[in-house]
Amino acid sequence: MNTDIRKLLEGVSDGTVSIDDALLKLKTKPFEDIGYAKVDMHRKLRQGTAEVIYGAGKTPEQIIGIAETMLKNGQNTILITRLSAETASEIGKYHPLNYYKDARCGIIGPMPVPDGSGKVVVATGGTSDIPVAEEAALTAAVLGNEVVRLYDVGVAGLHRILAHLDDIMSASVIIAIAGMEGALASVIGGLADCPVIAVPTSVGYGASFNGLSALLSMLNSCASGVSVVNIDNGFGAGYLANMINHMNVRKES
Amino acid sequence: MNTDIRKLLEGVSDGTVSIDDALLKLKTKPFEDIGYAKVDMHRKLRQGTAEVIYGAGKTPEQIIGIAETMLKNGQNTILITRLSAETASEIGKYHPLNYYKDARCGIIGPMPVPDGSGKVVVATGGTSDIPVAEEAALTAAVLGNEVVRLYDVGVAGLHRILAHLDDIMSASVIIAIAGMEGALASVIGGLADCPVIAVPTSVGYGASFNGLSALLSMLNSCASGVSVVNIDNGFGAGYLANMINHMNVRKES
Amino acid sequence: MNTDIRKLLEGVSDGTVSIDDALLKLKTKPFEDIGYAKVDMHRKLRQGTAEVIYGAGKTPEQIIGIAETMLKNGQNTILITRLSAETASEIGKYHPLNYYKDARCGIIGPMPVPDGSGKVVVATGGTSDIPVAEEAALTAAVLGNEVVRLYDVGVAGLHRILAHLDDIMSASVIIAIAGMEGALASVIGGLADCPVIAVPTSVGYGASFNGLSALLSMLNSCASGVSVVNIDNGFGAGYLANMINHMNVRKES
Amino acid sequence: MNTDIRKLLEGVSDGTVSIDDALLKLKTKPFEDIGYAKVDMHRKLRQGTAEVIYGAGKTPEQIIGIAETMLKNGQNTILITRLSAETASEIGKYHPLNYYKDARCGIIGPMPVPDGSGKVVVATGGTSDIPVAEEAALTAAVLGNEVVRLYDVGVAGLHRILAHLDDIMSASVIIAIAGMEGALASVIGGLADCPVIAVPTSVGYGASFNGLSALLSMLNSCASGVSVVNIDNGFGAGYLANMINHMNVRKES
Amino acid sequence: MNTDIRKLLEGVSDGTVSIDDALLKLKTKPFEDIGYAKVDMHRKLRQGTAEVIYGAGKTPEQIIGIAETMLKNGQNTILITRLSAETASEIGKYHPLNYYKDARCGIIGPMPVPDGSGKVVVATGGTSDIPVAEEAALTAAVLGNEVVRLYDVGVAGLHRILAHLDDIMSASVIIAIAGMEGALASVIGGLADCPVIAVPTSVGYGASFNGLSALLSMLNSCASGVSVVNIDNGFGAGYLANMINHMNVRKES
Amino acid sequence: MNTDIRKLLEGVSDGTVSIDDALLKLKTKPFEDIGYAKVDMHRKLRQGTAEVIYGAGKTPEQIIGIAETMLKNGQNTILITRLSAETASEIGKYHPLNYYKDARCGIIGPMPVPDGSGKVVVATGGTSDIPVAEEAALTAAVLGNEVVRLYDVGVAGLHRILAHLDDIMSASVIIAIAGMEGALASVIGGLADCPVIAVPTSVGYGASFNGLSALLSMLNSCASGVSVVNIDNGFGAGYLANMINHMNVRKES
Amino acid sequence: MNTDIRKLLEGVSDGTVSIDDALLKLKTKPFEDIGYAKVDMHRKLRQGTAEVIYGAGKTPEQIIGIAETMLKNGQNTILITRLSAETASEIGKYHPLNYYKDARCGIIGPMPVPDGSGKVVVATGGTSDIPVAEEAALTAAVLGNEVVRLYDVGVAGLHRILAHLDDIMSASVIIAIAGMEGALASVIGGLADCPVIAVPTSVGYGASFNGLSALLSMLNSCASGVSVVNIDNGFGAGYLANMINHMNVRKES
Amino acid sequence: MNTDIRKLLEGVSDGTVSIDDALLKLKTKPFEDIGYAKVDMHRKLRQGTAEVIYGAGKTPEQIIGIAETMLKNGQNTILITRLSAETASEIGKYHPLNYYKDARCGIIGPMPVPDGSGKVVVATGGTSDIPVAEEAALTAAVLGNEVVRLYDVGVAGLHRILAHLDDIMSASVIIAIAGMEGALASVIGGLADCPVIAVPTSVGYGASFNGLSALLSMLNSCASGVSVVNIDNGFGAGYLANMINHMNVRKES
């Protein structure tokens, strides 16, 4: 924004642009630059973190196109979420790409060195929640966070979660992922002393109503410090966890 | 049933009733006696336990009428549920009645000596669930069960429930009562080795949707041995707990 | 738990472990052993009953791995639920396995001799509910219960259920399985004098909303002694029925 | 319609109305008379049956006004539904009116002699359903039907409904009214050999969701011959029962 | 029932059966015969009408088996609903069968001569509702009713329904079938002077929520005389229409 | 916006404002003026139309304050919606105000002369819908539209709506307001040749679910040209109708 | 209508038709002609605009049949919506047809020259909403409107929508299409000064519940001038937009 | 925990407690102390922050009792949420208490000096959301955060939110509070570069369904970094905002 508008103002100042012309230009397009401004600022703060492409519903060609533009602009690492194995294989013909089957994610470029203020713990109630958890974990990792995975620690066997009390108590942020009754978020929220991001999953059957049960359960958590993202939204949880885990970094830069 | 039909058969046997008349009588009204038969059998098995009157929507006069019929028929103890303080006070003018304000229950007659095979544990997630819990506890007690109350042991503070592990592990049946996210049933179901009756409560606000959240959560419990009754149905849970806790007694009689 | 902590205490007792070190160890990991303790206690009580593997979403390899571990640990009988014919056939190459097509269950090892306090009756409203019923029946049978099947006794033809009044009145526990309007649970609950576990099924169309209609109907049952498990959860009902039918056994051991 | 259009046609016939004018008149207003035509025909068929005023949300003045118009037009009997005791008392000052407190209905004029082809049975699951049942029963009675009331015959005590098998088997139409699990409609539908009109009521609590549970249950009835009206719609059921019970009368007239 | 119980009573009368034995027999199995009694009575009333087999979820073998039993028992005409073309073709190898593709119904044997008191009108809002309508129409026809089809007369083009006012006004019963907004039932209910059976269909998209929109709309119909069956339940509507259209016949027999 | 930014640019042009200062100012606050710009433009187009105050949840003092500011700024006419009689009476002490009890609206100042391109027809299914209809009608009137009211023309009595075919066919916009089954929108949508704004109302009981039934029905209207606003949102419908009815005016100005 | 009724009236006038016969004819069939009248009037007003065939559920033969009838009757342009590529290809063998893959629409004949009073802006929140948007855009275009497409201008990147403020501010009607949270309608509604037609889409996952989230969001829009059509109903939005954008034309003709 | 277990270990060490006794004690009650441990640790980290009492459903006596215990234990500041003016006035007789009417909160003791890493912005869509916002703002303030309030910045008037772009861009955490369509969270989420906590409110009517609309909208936000708490849960949002805004502090201590 600065450059364009500065030029315009310089034109006004030196008389090469009339006030009316400047007025018209400012009136009709004052907004588009705001976005870029934000992107710029964002980028400056944390050089080297990944950009993300939401892969669902995009053709291999579209993804390759977007990725190439990013790479040309100096982006080192790119995370592609909701990516099928077939599309990943297509993309792999053009760019080296690590494909993570469970998470249905692909990553172009190197993983960054973690630089957050602590660890992001990703916990799941059962093994069926792992695909969502891996999407969250990879997202957090690719954005520069150390990730600790605690899988299959559902509340029906409390000893499983309690055996990892150290991880929970020393976490910077916790992502609690569960389908069915979604009680994991409350139990972890009660044990932990850090923000807990709850992710309901569509795992289950019958009255789980494709994640509605877990969603309502998590929204009603009686533990403080728990908030919720959309059903199966591993990426959203990983992204938010990264934001929270980089509060220091962001503030200091 | 026995007496009436026996008489009819005796009539057929001694010729005072024709086969056609007997046939007609049997054809048109074979059912009504079944019910009484069941009531009789039931009563024989466990003399002295209480009868129950569902007080909601009944006038003091109606309740007094029903109670008097029961008392005349030799009933010692009567539990009246969903009873307002006002109606209780009206009834108290005619029959001595202990009114339990929290549970909104009244009891006429003495409490029975517990004769179940073990203890019925009544646990709640919070203090707001206590009215439902007291309805369950009084129901179980008045039907002849030793009741242990564990109130305010919600999962957001696991130490509270874990501090009572002995009670949970030695229970015969557990009634787990919770609103909000209803996770208590799963956590207790995972710790206990006995049937757990889950009672969702309408406690909460917003996305608890008057108990729907807890209901769905409990139906989706990943712990085995958990079943669910209607929202706020303390009586139903207490009644079922009594049934389970008297399996021995019933089978032996 | 006993062994590990006993060793620690012995170390404290004989001075080889300092009090501070013991304190630290106890503080950080007191939970994981609880789970095993429970498993042990459980196993001691009823030697010979089956372990259960939830087959849904597991590969043949994973199921074989889990089963082999169980067999090595002395388990005689293993029930595998939600098992496709294909996976069953794969597993059958490694271990002899009886596959029950209707129930979608496989059983490795012999069926135990029933040792419950009575019979578990499994009743369905229609023939379409049989798969859920068979999952419940097999679960109960494999855990050591005599099972009586009453299929297709829906309330629209009352004579069907009433023709089996003896079975219903002499049952120890009844599992009432129905889709559509789910009225079977209330009718059986009114006839029976034992706990009734209601299982709504997703059978039906239109306003059955995949089992929601039967679920709500069962939760609102006006018969006492009825509780509900998740839609299509035959296993959960069979497991709970076993618990109730072994109240005596458990208490006496 | 006849009169107005006849006049128009006579005008065309005798030349006092031009074809174009007649065309315009017929084109723009051909519909309003249809309604009256229907009302006329209806009235001719069954002289003496009642008219109905839906009282909810109408002032005493409005109700009195409508009633007076009806009375002037020769109507003998008027049913006013959803009528509060206060409004009834107001109206009573101007016209003698029998007020039925349970049904919240008032009736001006004499009750007709029943002239249907058979009896209308009104059955309820519990005593709390009686207000809706009385609205149905009064509606049927005031429209000329013999009504048999079977109240509190819920399915949790089958002997109660079976004791009245004669009434059910000899009914012309049955109105089955129930809240909670709404199973009454299916059980009666299975026993009866005539149309069953199911009325869900908002009686209940928790997961009855103000009648939704009973509504879904009744819509999913596995008994043939059952159809459903809106929650608490006693009037609608009584009106439809009258229609069915007067099929003969209507066809013969 | 008559035969069995008569024999028993004869045994009592002639002394070959003791009163106690007779009592026991009557006590344990009084119900099963009720069902047959009802079936018998039903059959006597209307000799020659069809029996119905619900084909969904049944194998060709099962359907053939049931049909053969019916045919042996003197049944002339059999309607098989929810029958796929494949299964129909299988059955056709053993019994001549007319298959109706739209209705997904098969009929074995001749169509009866209509003997109802009037005509059954089957109306649909759109052409997509025709499969449900044909199921209703065939059911009514096969049970002995004259059927008039009014298809694609949705309320968005009122002239279409109004063009058939004669059919509507002279009908004995009307089946109004519509998806989407389901307004057809109200409009027909307002025009007709006979019972209207409303059938919501799952036709539509988006906020039709698989028929929920039409279902709610029909339940809230402000026209009197309208009742509703389950979504897509053409058979139920046809069966009920037959019942109503044979009120006379039934009563006279 | 023009004035402020022009001044800034003039400052840049004549050197009294530095480029950096201008840049900062443009960067941080480019948005707030957009809003005013819009308001201005809007006002210029249609001098003299009313401003609207949403009265719900505002104190008399707040409403008076807002109204006075408007009046000072030259506003002639002010519509206050969702206004209780009490608050209206309070306001009336300070400013002459016409209060419309049915619509729960108050109007300060004169009604404008209608200047739309045609008539806005406001139709309701029943008399209970009139409050919502009056809110819509007053809103449209106060914004400068000729309004035709067609109340109680529900589809269960088609002759009522058809009797007003002229009004419907000559309307510029129609607001169709109905609760219960909401079929009015489809029927009018099929008859009319102009945009129809459907307003579901919360009128009804039982399965109307506070307007949900009418809402879904209207969203699924099979008539083209129908769109829907929120339940009971008379104001929104009136406002949108005004917009559509002033398309000409707006475009020409 | 004119011709038929005129003939009838002429018959009455010249005595060849008796008044009674004319009366009978007018009474029984006054409605069917209304429809044609409307169609005629409609067609006269805007000669040359397209007719529309809703392709879903129609066979190629049916579509070809309908199209040929239209073409014979002088229709130049025909829009076929919800048309699969396969069916389009079939139709293409008989009539030249432009198939639009994204919109799943086919068009026979030339596109009309836009003659609306302004531009129809079609905006989407994301790229996944484009199929619905294209259906709307093509519908508007084929009915004679200039269409401006603003795709992928979702509110999470405000600069995207703000960059097109000119288009929004100069639009005649705006169609705002979005899935997920559906906020686009409110933001555009706040910026624009013309009617906004909101189209929720089924795009999204989890708690979007197939468009329910966007639907509710749009119905609750706090911006005035916004109304909503069914989920994914691009055609409905395009049709309504055309109606509004031709208010002038229609009124002047 | 330390003290009790240390004593036990000292007993083991000096021989006054047998290993078996110690084992038993450790086995049965290892959990209760964990809770305190956590509380201690928590308290050490941030001396001087407030404790919170959830006032809903508590009597003045109960609140006073809890508050006095806290004060005795050295707590300086206590926040009481969901506190009615009446209860506040009662409590005020015993302890000086500042009551915040809008927020329905009371605070005993001084407000802490903010020590978070940045500012917590609390934004609302409308003025009706202010009570929830004030609960959030007071909670954040009392826990030691600088709070910036941006009220009534709903998306229907974008200039309002854009005028505060500086606040949004410089925030540490943002709490976005809105009812109705809940679009505020997405718009702010798109503008901000920090975690956004979305709070749906029950503000609205009709299809807002008591906050469901806003809840779903927020869960589906297409902006990254947004998570959601329960409807009207201002406290939960304020508490979580505090956690995030003290990430530094917590990590450094």
CSV table of C-alpha atoms in Angstrom, one decimal, chain G residues 82-188:
chain,number,residue,atom,x,y,z
G,82,ARG,CA,-29.3,-29.3,-13.5
G,83,LEU,CA,-28.3,-31.0,-16.6
G,84,SER,CA,-25.5,-33.7,-16.6
G,85,ALA,CA,-22.9,-33.7,-19.3
G,86,GLU,CA,-24.1,-37.1,-20.5
G,87,THR,CA,-27.7,-35.9,-20.9
G,88,ALA,CA,-26.5,-32.7,-22.6
G,89,SER,CA,-24.5,-34.8,-25.0
G,90,GLU,CA,-27.5,-36.8,-25.8
G,91,ILE,CA,-29.7,-33.7,-26.4
G,92,GLY,CA,-26.9,-32.2,-28.5
G,93,LYS,CA,-27.4,-34.9,-31.1
G,94,TYR,CA,-30.8,-33.4,-31.9
G,95,HIS,CA,-30.4,-29.7,-31.2
G,96,PRO,CA,-27.4,-27.5,-31.1
G,97,LEU,CA,-26.8,-26.8,-27.4
G,98,ASN,CA,-24.1,-24.9,-25.5
G,99,TYR,CA,-23.2,-26.8,-22.4
G,100,TYR,CA,-21.8,-25.0,-19.3
G,101,LYS,CA,-20.0,-27.6,-17.3
G,102,ASP,CA,-19.5,-25.6,-14.1
G,103,ALA,CA,-23.2,-24.5,-14.0
G,104,ARG,CA,-24.4,-27.8,-15.2
G,105,CYS,CA,-26.7,-25.9,-17.5
G,106,GLY,CA,-27.4,-26.2,-21.2
G,107,ILE,CA,-28.7,-23.4,-23.5
G,108,ILE,CA,-30.5,-23.9,-26.8
G,109,GLY,CA,-30.6,-20.8,-29.0
G,110,PRO,CA,-29.0,-17.4,-28.8
G,111,MET,CA,-28.4,-15.3,-25.6
G,112,PRO,CA,-30.7,-12.3,-25.5
G,113,VAL,CA,-29.4,-8.7,-25.5
G,114,PRO,CA,-29.6,-7.5,-21.9
G,115,ASP,CA,-32.5,-5.1,-21.3
G,116,GLY,CA,-32.7,-4.8,-17.5
G,117,SER,CA,-32.5,-1.5,-15.7
G,118,GLY,CA,-29.0,-2.3,-14.4
G,119,LYS,CA,-26.4,-4.9,-13.7
G,120,VAL,CA,-26.8,-8.1,-11.7
G,121,VAL,CA,-23.8,-8.8,-9.6
G,122,VAL,CA,-23.1,-12.4,-8.7
G,123,ALA,CA,-20.6,-12.7,-5.8
G,124,THR,CA,-19.3,-15.8,-4.1
G,125,GLY,CA,-17.4,-16.4,-0.9
G,126,GLY,CA,-15.1,-19.0,-2.3
G,127,THR,CA,-14.2,-20.9,-5.4
G,128,SER,CA,-16.2,-23.9,-4.4
G,129,ASP,CA,-19.4,-21.8,-4.6
G,130,ILE,CA,-18.9,-21.2,-8.3
G,131,PRO,CA,-21.2,-24.0,-9.6
G,132,VAL,CA,-24.1,-22.4,-7.8
G,133,ALA,CA,-23.0,-19.0,-8.9
G,134,GLU,CA,-22.8,-20.0,-12.5
G,135,GLU,CA,-26.3,-21.4,-12.4
G,136,ALA,CA,-27.5,-18.0,-11.1
G,137,ALA,CA,-25.4,-16.0,-13.6
G,138,LEU,CA,-26.5,-18.0,-16.6
G,139,THR,CA,-30.1,-17.9,-15.5
G,140,ALA,CA,-29.9,-14.1,-15.2
G,141,ALA,CA,-28.1,-13.8,-18.5
G,142,VAL,CA,-30.4,-16.0,-20.5
G,143,LEU,CA,-33.4,-13.9,-19.1
G,144,GLY,CA,-31.8,-10.7,-20.4
G,145,ASN,CA,-29.5,-9.3,-17.8
G,146,GLU,CA,-26.0,-8.0,-17.8
G,147,VAL,CA,-24.1,-10.0,-15.3
G,148,VAL,CA,-21.0,-9.1,-13.3
G,149,ARG,CA,-19.2,-12.0,-11.6
G,150,LEU,CA,-17.2,-11.3,-8.4
G,151,TYR,CA,-15.9,-14.7,-7.3
G,152,ASP,CA,-13.9,-15.7,-4.3
G,153,VAL,CA,-14.5,-12.5,-2.4
G,154,GLY,CA,-15.1,-14.1,1.0
G,155,VAL,CA,-15.2,-12.0,4.2
G,156,ALA,CA,-12.1,-13.5,5.7
G,157,GLY,CA,-10.1,-11.3,3.2
G,158,LEU,CA,-12.1,-8.1,3.3
G,159,HIS,CA,-9.8,-6.4,0.8
G,160,ARG,CA,-11.1,-8.7,-1.9
G,161,ILE,CA,-14.7,-7.6,-1.6
G,162,LEU,CA,-13.7,-4.0,-0.9
G,163,ALA,CA,-11.6,-3.9,-4.1
G,164,HIS,CA,-14.9,-4.3,-6.0
G,165,LEU,CA,-16.8,-1.6,-4.1
G,166,ASP,CA,-17.7,0.1,-7.4
G,167,ASP,CA,-19.4,-3.0,-8.8
G,168,ILE,CA,-21.3,-3.4,-5.5
G,169,MET,CA,-22.4,0.2,-5.2
G,170,SER,CA,-23.6,0.4,-8.8
G,171,ALA,CA,-25.4,-2.9,-9.0
G,172,SER,CA,-29.1,-3.1,-9.6
G,173,VAL,CA,-29.4,-6.4,-7.7
G,174,ILE,CA,-26.7,-8.5,-6.0
G,175,ILE,CA,-26.7,-12.3,-5.6
G,176,ALA,CA,-24.5,-13.2,-2.6
G,177,ILE,CA,-23.5,-16.8,-2.6
G,178,ALA,CA,-21.6,-18.5,0.2
G,179,GLY,CA,-21.3,-21.7,2.2
G,180,MET,CA,-19.6,-22.2,5.5
G,181,GLU,CA,-20.5,-19.2,7.7
G,182,GLY,CA,-22.4,-17.3,5.0
G,183,ALA,CA,-21.3,-13.9,6.2
G,184,LEU,CA,-20.9,-12.6,2.7
G,185,ALA,CA,-24.6,-11.6,2.5
G,186,SER,CA,-24.4,-9.4,5.6
G,187,VAL,CA,-21.2,-7.7,4.5
G,188,ILE,CA,-22.5,-7.0,1.0
